[in-house]
Short mmCIF file of C-alpha atoms and ligand atoms in Angstrom, two decimals:
data_model
loop_
_atom_site.label_atom_id
_atom_site.label_comp_id
_atom_site.label_asym_id
_atom_site.label_seq_id
_atom_site.Cartn_x
_atom_site.Cartn_y
_atom_site.Cartn_z
CA MET A 1 -0.19 -0.03 -0.01
CA SER A 2 1.54 3.40 -0.79
CA ASN A 3 2.00 6.12 1.90
CA SER A 4 -0.38 8.63 0.40
CA LEU A 5 -3.69 9.55 2.07
CA THR A 6 -6.58 7.78 0.73
CA GLU A 7 -8.97 10.36 -0.92
CA TYR A 8 -12.51 9.13 0.06
CA ARG A 9 -15.22 9.46 -2.38
CA PHE A 10 -18.94 9.70 -0.81
CA SER A 11 -22.33 8.28 -2.23
CA PHE A 12 -26.09 8.32 -1.00
CA GLY A 13 -29.03 7.01 -3.00
CA PRO A 14 -31.82 9.46 -3.96
CA TRP A 15 -34.18 7.76 -1.53
CA ASN A 16 -32.14 9.32 1.46
CA ILE A 17 -33.80 12.73 0.22
CA HIS A 18 -37.52 11.96 1.38
CA GLU A 19 -40.65 12.82 2.37
CA GLY A 20 -40.93 11.80 6.04
CA ALA A 21 -43.46 9.05 5.78
CA ASP A 22 -43.10 6.08 8.44
CA PRO A 23 -45.31 3.14 8.99
CA PHE A 24 -47.53 5.34 11.42
CA GLY A 25 -47.97 8.55 9.23
CA PRO A 26 -48.07 9.69 5.60
CA PRO A 27 -45.64 12.03 4.15
CA VAL A 28 -45.09 15.39 5.71
CA ARG A 29 -42.83 17.17 3.13
CA GLU A 30 -43.36 17.93 -0.52
CA SER A 31 -41.02 15.49 -2.77
CA PHE A 32 -38.08 16.73 -4.51
CA SER A 33 -37.92 15.61 -8.07
CA PHE A 34 -35.38 13.25 -9.48
CA ASP A 35 -33.66 16.08 -11.38
CA GLU A 36 -33.73 18.37 -8.24
CA LYS A 37 -32.22 15.66 -6.37
CA VAL A 38 -29.39 15.10 -9.10
CA ASP A 39 -28.61 18.72 -8.59
CA PHE A 40 -28.00 18.31 -4.99
CA TYR A 41 -25.09 15.94 -5.12
CA ARG A 42 -21.91 18.12 -5.86
CA ASN A 43 -23.16 20.76 -3.58
CA LEU A 44 -23.46 18.49 -0.77
CA GLY A 45 -19.86 17.03 -1.46
CA PHE A 46 -21.00 13.60 -2.97
CA VAL A 47 -19.89 12.15 -6.62
CA GLY A 48 -21.22 8.97 -5.94
CA ILE A 49 -25.13 7.86 -6.58
CA GLN A 50 -26.68 4.59 -5.54
CA PHE A 51 -29.51 3.51 -7.36
CA HIS A 52 -32.45 1.23 -7.09
CA ASP A 53 -33.53 -0.03 -10.62
CA ASP A 54 -36.69 2.02 -10.44
CA ASP A 55 -35.16 4.94 -9.43
CA VAL A 56 -33.64 5.01 -12.80
CA VAL A 57 -36.56 3.59 -14.60
CA PRO A 58 -39.92 4.42 -12.98
CA ASP A 59 -42.42 1.84 -13.47
CA ILE A 60 -40.09 -0.75 -14.53
CA ASP A 61 -42.15 -3.90 -14.55
CA ASN A 62 -44.56 -2.27 -17.19
CA LYS A 63 -41.63 -1.13 -19.54
CA THR A 64 -40.17 -2.91 -22.55
CA HIS A 65 -36.50 -3.92 -22.78
CA SER A 66 -36.09 -0.79 -25.36
CA GLU A 67 -37.78 1.48 -22.95
CA ILE A 68 -35.55 0.50 -20.07
CA ILE A 69 -32.55 0.82 -21.89
CA SER A 70 -33.26 4.26 -23.74
CA GLN A 71 -34.60 5.78 -20.02
CA THR A 72 -31.43 4.70 -18.74
CA ARG A 73 -29.35 6.32 -21.36
CA SER A 74 -30.92 9.59 -20.72
CA VAL A 75 -30.45 9.46 -16.88
CA LYS A 76 -26.65 8.50 -17.87
CA SER A 77 -26.31 11.54 -19.81
CA GLN A 78 -27.88 13.52 -17.03
CA LEU A 79 -25.42 11.85 -14.38
CA ASP A 80 -22.38 12.73 -17.01
CA ASN A 81 -23.34 16.41 -17.05
CA HIS A 82 -23.23 16.43 -13.35
CA GLY A 83 -19.82 14.64 -12.97
CA LEU A 84 -21.70 11.99 -11.23
CA VAL A 85 -20.75 8.09 -11.05
CA THR A 86 -23.14 5.37 -10.47
CA GLU A 87 -21.87 3.43 -7.42
CA VAL A 88 -24.19 0.52 -7.33
CA VAL A 89 -27.73 -0.63 -8.56
CA ALA A 90 -30.08 -2.49 -6.74
CA PRO A 91 -33.16 -4.45 -7.80
CA ARG A 92 -36.38 -3.28 -5.63
CA LEU A 93 -37.44 -6.71 -5.01
CA TRP A 94 -39.79 -6.21 -1.90
CA GLU A 95 -42.61 -4.20 -3.33
CA SER A 96 -44.22 -6.10 -5.99
CA PRO A 97 -47.32 -8.13 -4.81
CA LEU A 98 -45.23 -11.07 -6.73
CA THR A 99 -42.52 -10.86 -3.83
CA ILE A 100 -44.90 -10.82 -0.72
CA ASP A 101 -43.58 -14.29 0.01
CA GLY A 102 -40.10 -13.78 -0.71
CA ALA A 103 -38.23 -13.18 -4.23
CA PHE A 104 -35.89 -15.79 -4.78
CA THR A 105 -37.40 -17.99 -1.96
CA SER A 106 -41.02 -17.58 -2.71
CA ASN A 107 -42.78 -20.88 -2.48
CA SER A 108 -44.40 -20.14 -5.98
CA ALA A 109 -42.06 -20.74 -8.75
CA ASP A 110 -43.61 -18.38 -11.05
CA GLU A 111 -42.90 -15.69 -8.33
CA ARG A 112 -39.26 -16.94 -8.09
CA GLN A 113 -38.64 -16.70 -11.77
CA TYR A 114 -40.26 -13.06 -11.70
CA ALA A 115 -37.59 -12.09 -9.32
CA ILE A 116 -34.77 -13.21 -11.52
CA GLU A 117 -35.87 -11.69 -14.65
CA ARG A 118 -36.21 -8.43 -12.61
CA SER A 119 -32.75 -8.95 -11.30
CA LYS A 120 -31.51 -9.31 -14.89
CA ARG A 121 -33.33 -6.07 -16.05
CA CYS A 122 -31.53 -4.52 -12.99
CA ILE A 123 -28.09 -5.83 -14.37
CA ASP A 124 -29.01 -4.41 -17.80
CA ILE A 125 -29.40 -0.87 -16.19
CA ALA A 126 -26.27 -1.29 -14.33
CA ASN A 127 -24.61 -1.97 -17.42
CA GLU A 128 -25.83 0.80 -19.11
CA LEU A 129 -24.82 3.09 -16.40
CA GLU A 130 -21.04 1.39 -16.40
CA CYS A 131 -21.50 0.16 -13.05
CA ARG A 132 -20.40 -3.08 -12.18
CA ASN A 133 -21.91 -3.27 -8.70
CA PHE A 134 -25.10 -5.05 -8.21
CA VAL A 135 -26.22 -4.67 -4.84
CA LEU A 136 -28.87 -7.34 -3.11
CA TRP A 137 -30.57 -6.69 -0.14
CA LEU A 138 -32.49 -9.80 0.33
CA ALA A 139 -35.31 -7.87 1.97
CA ARG A 140 -38.22 -10.79 1.84
CA GLU A 141 -36.09 -14.05 1.77
CA GLY A 142 -36.90 -15.07 5.13
CA THR A 143 -40.24 -16.01 6.86
CA TYR A 144 -42.87 -14.60 9.41
CA ILE A 145 -43.36 -18.15 10.66
CA ARG A 146 -40.65 -20.88 10.76
CA GLU A 147 -42.87 -23.42 9.33
CA SER A 148 -43.62 -21.83 5.97
CA LYS A 149 -40.37 -22.59 4.48
CA SER A 150 -37.20 -24.85 4.41
CA SER A 151 -34.59 -22.58 5.72
CA ALA A 152 -31.88 -25.15 3.89
CA GLU A 153 -33.46 -24.98 0.68
CA ALA A 154 -34.00 -21.48 0.70
CA VAL A 155 -30.08 -21.19 0.80
CA GLY A 156 -29.80 -23.18 -2.19
CA GLN A 157 -32.62 -21.20 -3.96
CA ILE A 158 -30.63 -17.88 -3.14
CA LEU A 159 -27.37 -19.37 -4.50
CA ASP A 160 -28.91 -20.52 -7.38
CA ALA A 161 -30.21 -17.27 -8.46
CA ILE A 162 -26.69 -15.62 -7.71
CA ASN A 163 -25.31 -18.05 -9.97
CA VAL A 164 -27.85 -17.30 -12.66
CA LEU A 165 -27.00 -13.68 -12.59
CA LEU A 166 -23.44 -14.15 -12.69
CA ASP A 167 -23.67 -16.17 -15.75
CA TYR A 168 -26.17 -13.67 -16.89
CA ASN A 169 -23.31 -10.70 -17.36
CA PRO A 170 -19.69 -11.59 -16.92
CA GLU A 171 -18.72 -8.33 -15.74
CA ILE A 172 -21.23 -7.90 -12.93
CA ARG A 173 -20.24 -8.03 -9.15
CA ILE A 174 -23.03 -8.91 -6.65
CA LEU A 175 -22.66 -7.21 -3.27
CA ILE A 176 -24.92 -8.67 -0.80
CA GLU A 177 -26.13 -6.37 1.81
CA PRO A 178 -27.24 -8.50 4.87
CA LYS A 179 -29.94 -7.48 7.26
CA PRO A 180 -31.29 -9.78 10.07
CA ASN A 181 -34.87 -8.57 10.40
CA GLU A 182 -37.39 -5.98 8.80
CA PRO A 183 -39.62 -6.31 6.61
CA MET A 184 -39.41 -10.15 7.78
CA ASP A 185 -39.45 -11.31 11.24
CA ILE A 186 -36.19 -13.18 10.55
CA ALA A 187 -34.03 -12.97 7.53
CA TYR A 188 -32.03 -16.01 5.94
CA ILE A 189 -28.96 -13.99 5.26
CA PRO A 190 -28.61 -12.09 8.52
CA THR A 191 -24.87 -11.24 8.68
CA ILE A 192 -22.04 -10.75 6.63
CA GLY A 193 -20.63 -14.25 7.77
CA HIS A 194 -23.48 -15.91 6.10
CA ALA A 195 -23.17 -13.72 3.04
CA ILE A 196 -19.57 -14.42 2.45
CA GLY A 197 -20.07 -18.24 3.02
CA LEU A 198 -22.41 -18.01 0.11
CA ALA A 199 -19.93 -16.26 -1.92
CA TYR A 200 -17.26 -19.07 -1.90
CA ARG A 201 -20.14 -21.59 -2.75
CA SER A 202 -21.06 -19.40 -5.95
CA THR A 203 -19.79 -20.28 -9.29
CA ASP A 204 -17.24 -17.23 -9.22
CA PRO A 205 -16.55 -16.30 -5.63
CA ASP A 206 -14.47 -13.47 -6.95
CA ARG A 207 -17.77 -11.64 -8.15
CA VAL A 208 -19.58 -12.16 -5.01
CA GLY A 209 -19.08 -9.87 -1.90
CA GLY A 210 -20.67 -7.78 0.71
CA LEU A 211 -22.12 -4.15 1.45
CA ILE A 212 -22.24 -3.81 5.25
CA GLU A 213 -24.47 -1.23 6.50
CA SER A 214 -23.87 -0.12 10.07
CA ALA A 215 -27.64 -0.28 11.25
CA HIS A 216 -28.32 -3.84 10.11
CA ALA A 217 -25.02 -4.93 11.88
CA ILE A 218 -26.22 -3.41 15.20
CA LEU A 219 -29.80 -5.05 14.58
CA ALA A 220 -27.94 -8.37 14.70
CA GLY A 221 -26.47 -7.44 17.81
CA LEU A 222 -22.85 -7.27 16.20
CA GLU A 223 -20.28 -4.73 16.34
CA PRO A 224 -20.22 -2.88 12.82
CA SER A 225 -16.57 -2.21 12.72
CA ASP A 226 -15.78 -6.05 13.39
CA GLU A 227 -18.10 -7.13 10.87
CA MET A 228 -16.41 -4.66 8.52
CA GLY A 229 -13.25 -6.33 9.40
CA TYR A 230 -14.26 -9.83 8.81
CA ALA A 231 -15.22 -8.71 5.26
CA LEU A 232 -12.22 -6.74 4.79
CA HIS A 233 -9.78 -9.75 5.66
CA HIS A 234 -11.92 -11.66 3.03
CA LYS A 235 -11.31 -8.76 0.61
CA LYS A 236 -15.16 -8.55 0.04
CA LEU A 237 -16.21 -5.29 1.55
CA TRP A 238 -16.98 -3.71 -1.76
CA SER A 239 -19.32 -1.05 -0.08
CA VAL A 240 -20.68 0.48 3.01
CA HIS A 241 -23.87 2.16 4.21
CA LEU A 242 -22.69 4.34 7.31
CA ASN A 243 -25.46 5.44 9.33
CA ASP A 244 -26.23 4.87 13.14
CA GLN A 245 -28.72 2.95 15.38
CA ASN A 246 -29.93 3.49 18.63
CA GLY A 247 -30.41 -0.15 20.27
CA LEU A 248 -32.37 -2.78 18.83
CA LYS A 249 -35.49 -1.58 17.21
CA PHE A 250 -36.80 -0.66 13.80
CA ASP A 251 -34.00 0.19 11.15
CA GLN A 252 -33.76 3.94 12.19
CA ASP A 253 -30.92 5.02 9.63
CA LYS A 254 -30.03 7.92 11.75
CA ALA A 255 -26.87 10.01 10.64
CA PHE A 256 -23.69 8.57 10.82
CA GLY A 257 -22.42 8.64 14.57
CA SER A 258 -25.44 10.27 15.98
CA ALA A 259 -26.21 7.60 18.52
CA ASN A 260 -22.71 6.40 19.19
CA ILE A 261 -19.48 8.30 18.08
CA ARG A 262 -17.00 6.07 19.35
CA ARG A 263 -18.70 2.94 17.57
CA ALA A 264 -18.60 5.23 14.51
CA PHE A 265 -15.03 6.12 15.09
CA ASN A 266 -14.18 2.34 15.14
CA GLN A 267 -15.68 2.06 11.73
CA VAL A 268 -13.86 4.92 10.21
CA ARG A 269 -10.61 3.43 11.98
CA VAL A 270 -11.34 -0.04 10.56
CA LEU A 271 -11.86 1.13 6.91
CA GLU A 272 -8.70 3.48 6.93
CA GLU A 273 -6.34 0.81 8.56
CA ASN A 274 -7.30 -1.66 5.80
CA GLY A 275 -7.15 0.61 2.75
CA TYR A 276 -10.83 0.68 2.02
CA GLY A 277 -11.44 2.98 -0.52
CA ARG A 278 -8.02 2.31 -2.50
CA ASN A 279 -9.54 0.08 -5.11
CA GLY A 280 -12.27 2.61 -5.89
CA GLU A 281 -14.70 1.65 -3.15
CA PHE A 282 -17.21 4.59 -2.04
CA VAL A 283 -18.07 5.61 1.34
CA GLY A 284 -21.74 5.18 0.93
CA LEU A 285 -24.35 6.54 3.50
CA ASP A 286 -28.05 5.19 4.15
CA VAL A 287 -29.43 7.66 6.28
CA LYS A 288 -32.89 9.11 6.87
CA VAL A 289 -33.59 12.73 7.92
CA MET A 290 -36.06 12.94 10.90
CA ARG A 291 -39.76 13.37 10.23
CA THR A 292 -39.43 17.01 11.88
CA GLN A 293 -37.11 18.56 9.51
CA PRO A 294 -38.44 21.34 7.24
CA ARG A 295 -38.34 20.44 3.49
CA GLU A 296 -35.87 23.30 2.81
CA ILE A 297 -33.06 21.78 5.20
CA SER A 298 -33.97 18.11 4.73
CA THR A 299 -30.40 17.38 3.38
CA LYS A 300 -28.47 18.14 6.61
CA HIS A 301 -28.08 14.71 7.58
CA LEU A 302 -25.96 13.95 4.65
CA LEU A 303 -23.69 17.02 4.99
CA SER A 304 -23.49 16.08 8.92
CA SER A 305 -22.89 12.41 7.83
CA ARG A 306 -19.91 13.15 5.45
CA LYS A 307 -18.65 15.62 7.87
CA THR A 308 -18.59 13.28 10.81
CA PHE A 309 -16.87 10.69 8.76
CA LEU A 310 -14.17 13.22 7.83
CA ASN A 311 -13.87 14.45 11.42
CA LEU A 312 -13.49 10.96 12.66
CA LEU A 313 -10.90 10.16 9.79
CA GLU A 314 -8.91 13.25 11.42
CA LYS A 315 -9.09 11.50 14.62
CA VAL A 316 -7.99 8.02 13.29
CA ARG A 317 -5.16 9.87 11.45
CA THR A 318 -3.86 11.93 14.54
CA LEU A 319 -4.11 9.10 17.16
CA ASP A 320 -0.74 8.50 18.63
CA LYS A 321 0.23 5.15 17.52
CA LYS A 322 3.39 5.16 19.79
CA ILE A 323 1.14 5.91 22.87
CA GLU A 324 -1.58 3.28 21.59
CA GLN A 325 1.32 0.77 21.42
CA GLU A 326 2.43 1.38 24.87
CA TYR A 327 -0.78 0.81 26.39
CA ILE A 328 -1.21 -2.31 24.49
CA ALA A 329 2.36 -3.65 25.35
CA ALA A 330 1.59 -2.86 28.98
CA ARG A 331 -1.88 -4.66 28.74
CA ASP A 332 -3.12 -1.17 30.28
CA TYR A 333 -6.32 -1.27 28.33
CA GLU A 334 -8.15 0.95 30.84
CA GLY A 335 -5.19 3.50 30.20
CA LEU A 336 -5.94 2.93 26.35
CA ASP A 337 -9.85 3.40 26.98
CA PHE A 338 -9.22 6.80 28.70
CA TYR A 339 -6.81 7.83 25.98
CA ILE A 340 -9.08 7.07 23.63
CA LEU A 341 -11.90 8.91 25.07
CA GLU A 342 -9.65 12.11 25.72
CA HIS A 343 -8.65 12.05 22.13
CA LEU A 344 -12.01 11.79 20.68
CA LEU A 345 -13.20 14.87 23.14
CA GLY A 346 -10.09 16.89 22.38
CA THR A 347 -9.24 17.03 26.02
CA LEU A 348 -5.58 15.65 25.92
C1 XUL B 405 -32.88 -1.52 3.44
C2 XUL B 405 -31.64 -0.79 3.15
C3 XUL B 405 -31.92 -0.65 1.51
C4 XUL B 405 -30.50 -1.14 0.80
C5 XUL B 405 -30.43 -0.96 -0.88
O1 XUL B 405 -32.73 -1.30 4.97
O2 XUL B 405 -30.72 -0.50 3.37
O3 XUL B 405 -32.32 0.45 1.25
O4 XUL B 405 -29.35 -0.11 1.05
O5 XUL B 405 -31.69 -1.64 -1.32
MN1 MN B 406 -28.66 0.07 3.02
#
């Protein structure tokens, strides 16, 4: 690894600027159009855009292949004009009435086929956007009650789908984004360990890796920086969705570092110390602005999450390694603990 400092590039998805609806209440802010959202990126300090397939091609299920391609080309030239790069494209496999029982693991063969076809259309979109990263959040692959499916068979169905998609496009890389629950009671591929296990069983393990979202790891009761370390060891951390989460509840997608700044520090630390970003990986965010936020200032969570990453990066880079090593050598972890706190608080 060269000694030059990594220049991180940041991304977010258009759904991160939203109208404030939650499961208990309707939207509270007027939408911004797609064009308006695209205009925000550079001013907020972002060059990467994360997409769902239907962010690029609305109403995708009712479009022909040539309509999908021509709509994608027009979005591509819009992105080019703004100097934006597509980081990832993900098929939205959880909204259709055809995926209520799961996508690749539905108990209906026709519905499983729909999920494969929809994923292929998504790969076509990624291809047109010159993006190799196809993200799979396996949203509805799981159960509400254990007895409705066979978990062993479900793993095979997901693996078969991955292999079909690898075969469909020899350039595409599949990034599994694990999440342990929500919308399902319990999901089949709940952690990055499960995802990487599947990657090695696929027909092309070098093209299957992962995307770790902080909140998803926390919801699994795990430490996000260690989950990232696990994937980094396998050279399979190809994207992250940084955010925060206050305990085990619904997926909050809070601004990065806003619930636990030290946990955020350790995520930045593991990324920085293991060369994340040096092969073009983006620092992706997946953050929701509060329902209380006025529309005209409803992008502050993006600005603050990016700034918090950079502030913590400074803390990682200015941590005195010699002092750290002395505490470790003396096995004085109490001393190390307080040194980190004072460093973070700027009270040294
Ligand atoms: C859901 C989630 C998704 C994925 C992309 O919790 O994080 O938005 O990031 O499909
Ligand atoms: Mn996410």
